């Protein structure tokens, strides 16, 4: 499995192109559909599915054009569908833990509300696409509409229990870095550490 990190837009969004042979998935495609189309063509890839970590505009902007062109429905947690502004008929809305088999990919959905009510992490093999839930050394904002700091703490504890070699790929490259491991974050990320400590104190 190959993972390309594509940085697009004014907010340092990380868009992920996951491929295996000629089959590809996009995670959080936004901002520049021409560039993404060009990248798919250049690599000779066939887009099988589109997944969204959550519905904020910077993770979905112009994605509806891509979905329409490829005649695909994007996968999004149902609580974030309205927030996304994407027509509901262009989305496969789901809730809870899910596993989707798409071509050669087994895509596991881990609900991680907190940043938004419908936020999820997307696990494919050893790779975990964390959107705006978990960043290297930080977590997403919890002061936005549909944010919930308590849910975020629970979500961080849930992620901390994944195998420590799980590679994380975050939704932005704040500070130039969008990748880390669960093992590293469990030790070094103050938000995850505090969430684990609080959970253990209960
Ligand atoms: Zn966000």
Tab-separated table of C-alpha atoms and ligand atoms in Angstrom:
chain	number	residue	atom	x	y	z
A	1	UNK	CA	0.000	0.000	0.000
A	2	UNK	CA	1.299	3.414	-0.984
A	3	UNK	CA	0.355	6.672	0.748
A	4	UNK	CA	0.911	10.022	-0.946
A	5	UNK	CA	0.546	13.169	1.148
A	6	UNK	CA	-0.759	16.100	-0.869
A	7	UNK	CA	-0.720	19.551	0.753
A	8	UNK	CA	-3.352	21.875	-0.652
A	9	UNK	CA	-5.192	25.055	0.312
A	10	UNK	CA	-4.430	28.020	2.557
A	11	UNK	CA	-4.831	26.013	5.781
A	12	UNK	CA	-2.089	23.432	5.178
A	13	UNK	CA	-4.590	20.625	4.639
A	14	UNK	CA	-3.129	17.155	4.183
A	15	UNK	CA	-5.007	15.143	1.590
A	16	UNK	CA	-4.139	11.487	1.344
A	17	UNK	CA	-4.001	9.395	-1.785
A	18	UNK	CA	-3.885	5.727	-0.785
A	19	UNK	CA	-3.110	3.272	-3.563
A	20	UNK	CA	-2.515	-0.395	-4.182
A	21	UNK	CA	-1.639	-1.283	-7.768
A	22	UNK	CA	-3.989	0.850	-9.875
A	23	UNK	CA	-6.677	1.132	-7.203
A	24	UNK	CA	-6.898	4.316	-5.167
A	25	UNK	CA	-8.794	6.009	-2.358
A	26	UNK	CA	-8.792	9.682	-1.464
A	27	UNK	CA	-9.157	10.908	2.080
A	28	UNK	CA	-10.399	14.470	2.639
A	29	UNK	CA	-9.989	15.669	-0.960
A	30	UNK	CA	-10.406	19.449	-0.952
A	31	UNK	CA	-9.393	22.743	-2.575
A	32	UNK	CA	-7.890	21.809	-5.934
A	33	UNK	CA	-9.744	19.085	-7.814
A	34	UNK	CA	-7.755	19.731	-10.998
A	35	UNK	CA	-4.549	18.951	-9.179
A	36	UNK	CA	-6.014	15.779	-7.674
A	37	UNK	CA	-7.383	14.656	-11.059
A	38	UNK	CA	-4.022	15.322	-12.644
A	39	UNK	CA	-2.254	13.339	-9.928
A	40	UNK	CA	-4.590	10.358	-10.402
A	41	UNK	CA	-4.061	10.445	-14.169
A	42	UNK	CA	-0.323	10.863	-13.938
A	43	UNK	CA	-0.051	7.843	-11.666
A	44	UNK	CA	-2.518	5.835	-13.773
A	45	UNK	CA	-4.809	5.338	-10.781
A	46	UNK	CA	-8.496	4.487	-10.678
A	47	UNK	CA	-10.412	6.238	-7.878
A	48	UNK	CA	-12.586	3.669	-6.070
A	49	UNK	CA	-13.859	5.668	-3.109
A	50	UNK	CA	-13.631	8.906	-1.172
A	51	UNK	CA	-13.661	9.055	2.635
A	52	UNK	CA	-14.019	12.107	4.845
A	53	UNK	CA	-12.709	12.367	8.410
A	54	UNK	CA	-15.274	15.089	9.177
A	55	UNK	CA	-17.415	17.740	7.541
A	56	UNK	CA	-15.451	20.970	8.001
A	57	UNK	CA	-15.223	23.035	4.828
A	58	UNK	CA	-11.442	22.877	4.559
A	59	UNK	CA	-11.627	19.043	4.284
A	60	UNK	CA	-14.462	18.921	1.746
A	61	UNK	CA	-14.210	22.111	-0.338
A	62	UNK	CA	-15.018	21.344	-4.012
A	63	UNK	CA	-15.102	17.593	-3.258
A	64	UNK	CA	-18.639	17.356	-4.627
A	65	UNK	CA	-17.273	18.136	-8.126
A	66	UNK	CA	-14.898	15.177	-7.822
A	67	UNK	CA	-17.660	12.866	-6.578
A	68	UNK	CA	-19.946	13.865	-9.450
A	69	UNK	CA	-17.246	13.438	-12.045
A	70	UNK	CA	-16.322	9.962	-10.802
A	71	UNK	CA	-19.947	9.030	-10.050
A	72	UNK	CA	-18.984	8.118	-6.512
A	73	UNK	CA	-20.652	8.669	-3.180
A	74	UNK	CA	-18.336	9.873	-0.435
A	75	UNK	CA	-18.317	8.156	2.954
A	76	UNK	CA	-19.139	10.452	5.869
A	77	UNK	CA	-20.397	10.001	9.422
A	78	UNK	CA	-24.050	11.055	9.472
A	79	UNK	CA	-23.679	13.780	12.118
A	80	UNK	CA	-21.379	15.793	9.831
A	81	UNK	CA	-23.370	15.537	6.596
A	82	UNK	CA	-25.210	18.867	6.950
A	83	UNK	CA	-22.073	20.599	8.197
A	84	UNK	CA	-20.224	19.517	5.044
A	85	UNK	CA	-22.591	21.254	2.644
A	86	UNK	CA	-22.256	18.297	0.231
A	87	UNK	CA	-25.600	17.141	-1.180
A	88	UNK	CA	-26.787	14.268	0.991
A	89	UNK	CA	-27.456	12.081	-2.062
A	90	UNK	CA	-23.729	12.262	-2.886
A	91	UNK	CA	-22.799	10.711	0.448
A	92	UNK	CA	-22.948	7.294	2.062
A	93	UNK	CA	-23.879	8.389	5.563
A	94	UNK	CA	-23.107	5.890	8.331
A	95	UNK	CA	-22.761	5.866	12.096
A	96	UNK	CA	-20.771	3.932	14.653
A	97	UNK	CA	-17.848	1.593	14.046
A	98	UNK	CA	-17.828	0.319	10.499
A	99	UNK	CA	-15.711	-1.735	8.147
A	100	UNK	CA	-15.952	-1.070	4.426
A	101	UNK	CA	-14.276	-3.367	1.905
A	102	UNK	CA	-13.417	-1.334	-1.172
A	103	UNK	CA	-11.363	-3.117	-3.850
A	104	UNK	CA	-8.180	-4.297	-2.135
A	105	UNK	CA	-8.692	-1.985	0.859
A	106	UNK	CA	-10.234	-2.866	4.189
A	107	UNK	CA	-11.287	0.493	5.645
A	108	UNK	CA	-12.099	0.559	9.353
A	109	UNK	CA	-13.955	3.525	10.805
A	110	UNK	CA	-13.246	4.497	14.402
A	111	UNK	CA	-15.711	7.136	15.659
A	112	UNK	CA	-13.748	9.922	17.395
A	113	UNK	CA	-16.150	12.768	18.174
A	114	UNK	CA	-14.877	15.848	19.979
A	115	UNK	CA	-13.641	18.199	17.251
A	116	UNK	CA	-16.996	17.683	15.498
A	117	UNK	CA	-19.864	15.385	16.448
A	118	UNK	CA	-19.301	13.247	13.350
A	119	UNK	CA	-15.513	13.116	13.438
A	120	UNK	CA	-13.899	9.753	12.702
A	121	UNK	CA	-10.467	8.231	12.275
A	122	UNK	CA	-9.989	6.010	9.251
A	123	UNK	CA	-7.766	2.950	9.638
A	124	UNK	CA	-6.366	1.139	6.627
A	125	UNK	CA	-3.849	-1.532	7.567
A	126	UNK	CA	-1.335	0.075	9.900
A	127	UNK	CA	-2.198	3.613	8.791
A	128	UNK	CA	-4.593	5.787	10.771
A	129	UNK	CA	-5.951	8.938	9.147
A	130	UNK	CA	-6.868	11.158	12.066
A	131	UNK	CA	-8.342	14.282	10.425
A	132	UNK	CA	-8.543	17.041	13.033
A	133	UNK	CA	-8.815	14.672	16.005
A	134	UNK	CA	-5.114	13.969	16.570
A	135	UNK	CA	-2.086	15.921	15.333
A	136	UNK	CA	1.566	15.268	16.122
A	137	UNK	CA	1.863	16.802	19.584
A	138	UNK	CA	-1.670	18.223	19.661
A	139	UNK	CA	-5.352	17.572	19.173
A	140	UNK	CA	-8.018	19.406	17.218
A	141	UNK	CA	-9.906	22.454	18.428
A	142	UNK	CA	-12.830	21.767	20.726
A	143	UNK	CA	-14.347	25.262	20.791
A	144	UNK	CA	-16.275	25.034	17.513
A	145	UNK	CA	-19.969	24.318	16.876
A	146	UNK	CA	-20.612	20.607	17.651
A	147	UNK	CA	-17.242	20.322	19.441
A	148	UNK	CA	-17.188	18.589	22.823
A	149	UNK	CA	-14.030	18.595	24.976
A	150	UNK	CA	-15.163	15.567	27.017
A	151	UNK	CA	-15.793	13.550	23.881
A	152	UNK	CA	-12.359	14.582	22.597
A	153	UNK	CA	-10.708	13.225	25.749
A	154	UNK	CA	-12.566	9.935	25.342
A	155	UNK	CA	-11.554	9.779	21.681
A	156	UNK	CA	-7.877	10.397	22.524
A	157	UNK	CA	-7.972	7.601	25.117
A	158	UNK	CA	-9.540	5.286	22.549
A	159	UNK	CA	-6.787	6.057	20.020
A	160	UNK	CA	-4.064	5.606	22.654
A	161	UNK	CA	-5.084	1.939	22.944
A	162	UNK	CA	-4.227	1.156	19.317
A	163	UNK	CA	-0.941	-0.691	18.677
A	164	UNK	CA	1.962	1.668	19.313
A	165	UNK	CA	3.415	1.208	15.825
A	166	UNK	CA	0.193	2.509	14.237
A	167	UNK	CA	1.260	5.282	11.867
A	168	UNK	CA	-0.875	8.401	12.141
A	169	UNK	CA	-1.584	10.820	9.309
A	170	UNK	CA	-3.250	14.042	10.426
A	171	UNK	CA	-5.510	16.432	8.537
A	172	UNK	CA	-3.103	19.379	8.599
A	173	UNK	CA	0.647	19.784	8.547
A	174	UNK	CA	0.730	22.407	11.279
A	175	UNK	CA	4.386	23.005	12.011
A	176	UNK	CA	5.367	21.139	8.844
A	177	UNK	CA	4.617	17.677	10.184
A	178	UNK	CA	1.520	15.554	9.649
A	179	UNK	CA	2.746	12.070	10.565
A	180	UNK	CA	3.710	10.300	13.778
A	181	UNK	CA	2.961	7.053	15.620
A	182	UNK	CA	0.513	6.210	18.379
A	183	UNK	CA	3.437	5.039	20.551
A	184	UNK	CA	5.190	8.386	20.215
A	185	UNK	CA	2.012	10.396	20.838
A	186	UNK	CA	1.098	8.316	23.878
A	187	UNK	CA	4.349	9.461	25.495
A	188	UNK	CA	4.885	12.924	24.006
A	189	UNK	CA	1.466	14.386	23.238
A	190	UNK	CA	0.316	16.393	26.305
A	191	UNK	CA	-3.357	16.249	25.273
A	192	UNK	CA	-3.307	12.475	24.904
A	193	UNK	CA	-1.289	12.070	28.110
A	194	UNK	CA	-3.714	14.222	30.094
A	195	UNK	CA	-6.697	12.362	28.664
A	196	UNK	CA	-5.162	8.986	29.655
A	197	UNK	CA	-4.311	10.292	33.132
A	198	UNK	CA	-7.826	11.664	33.666
A	199	UNK	CA	-9.391	8.388	32.491
A	200	UNK	CA	-7.189	6.378	34.851
A	201	UNK	CA	-8.136	8.639	37.768
A	202	UNK	CA	-11.825	7.858	37.358
B	1	LIG	ZN1	-11.867	20.483	11.313
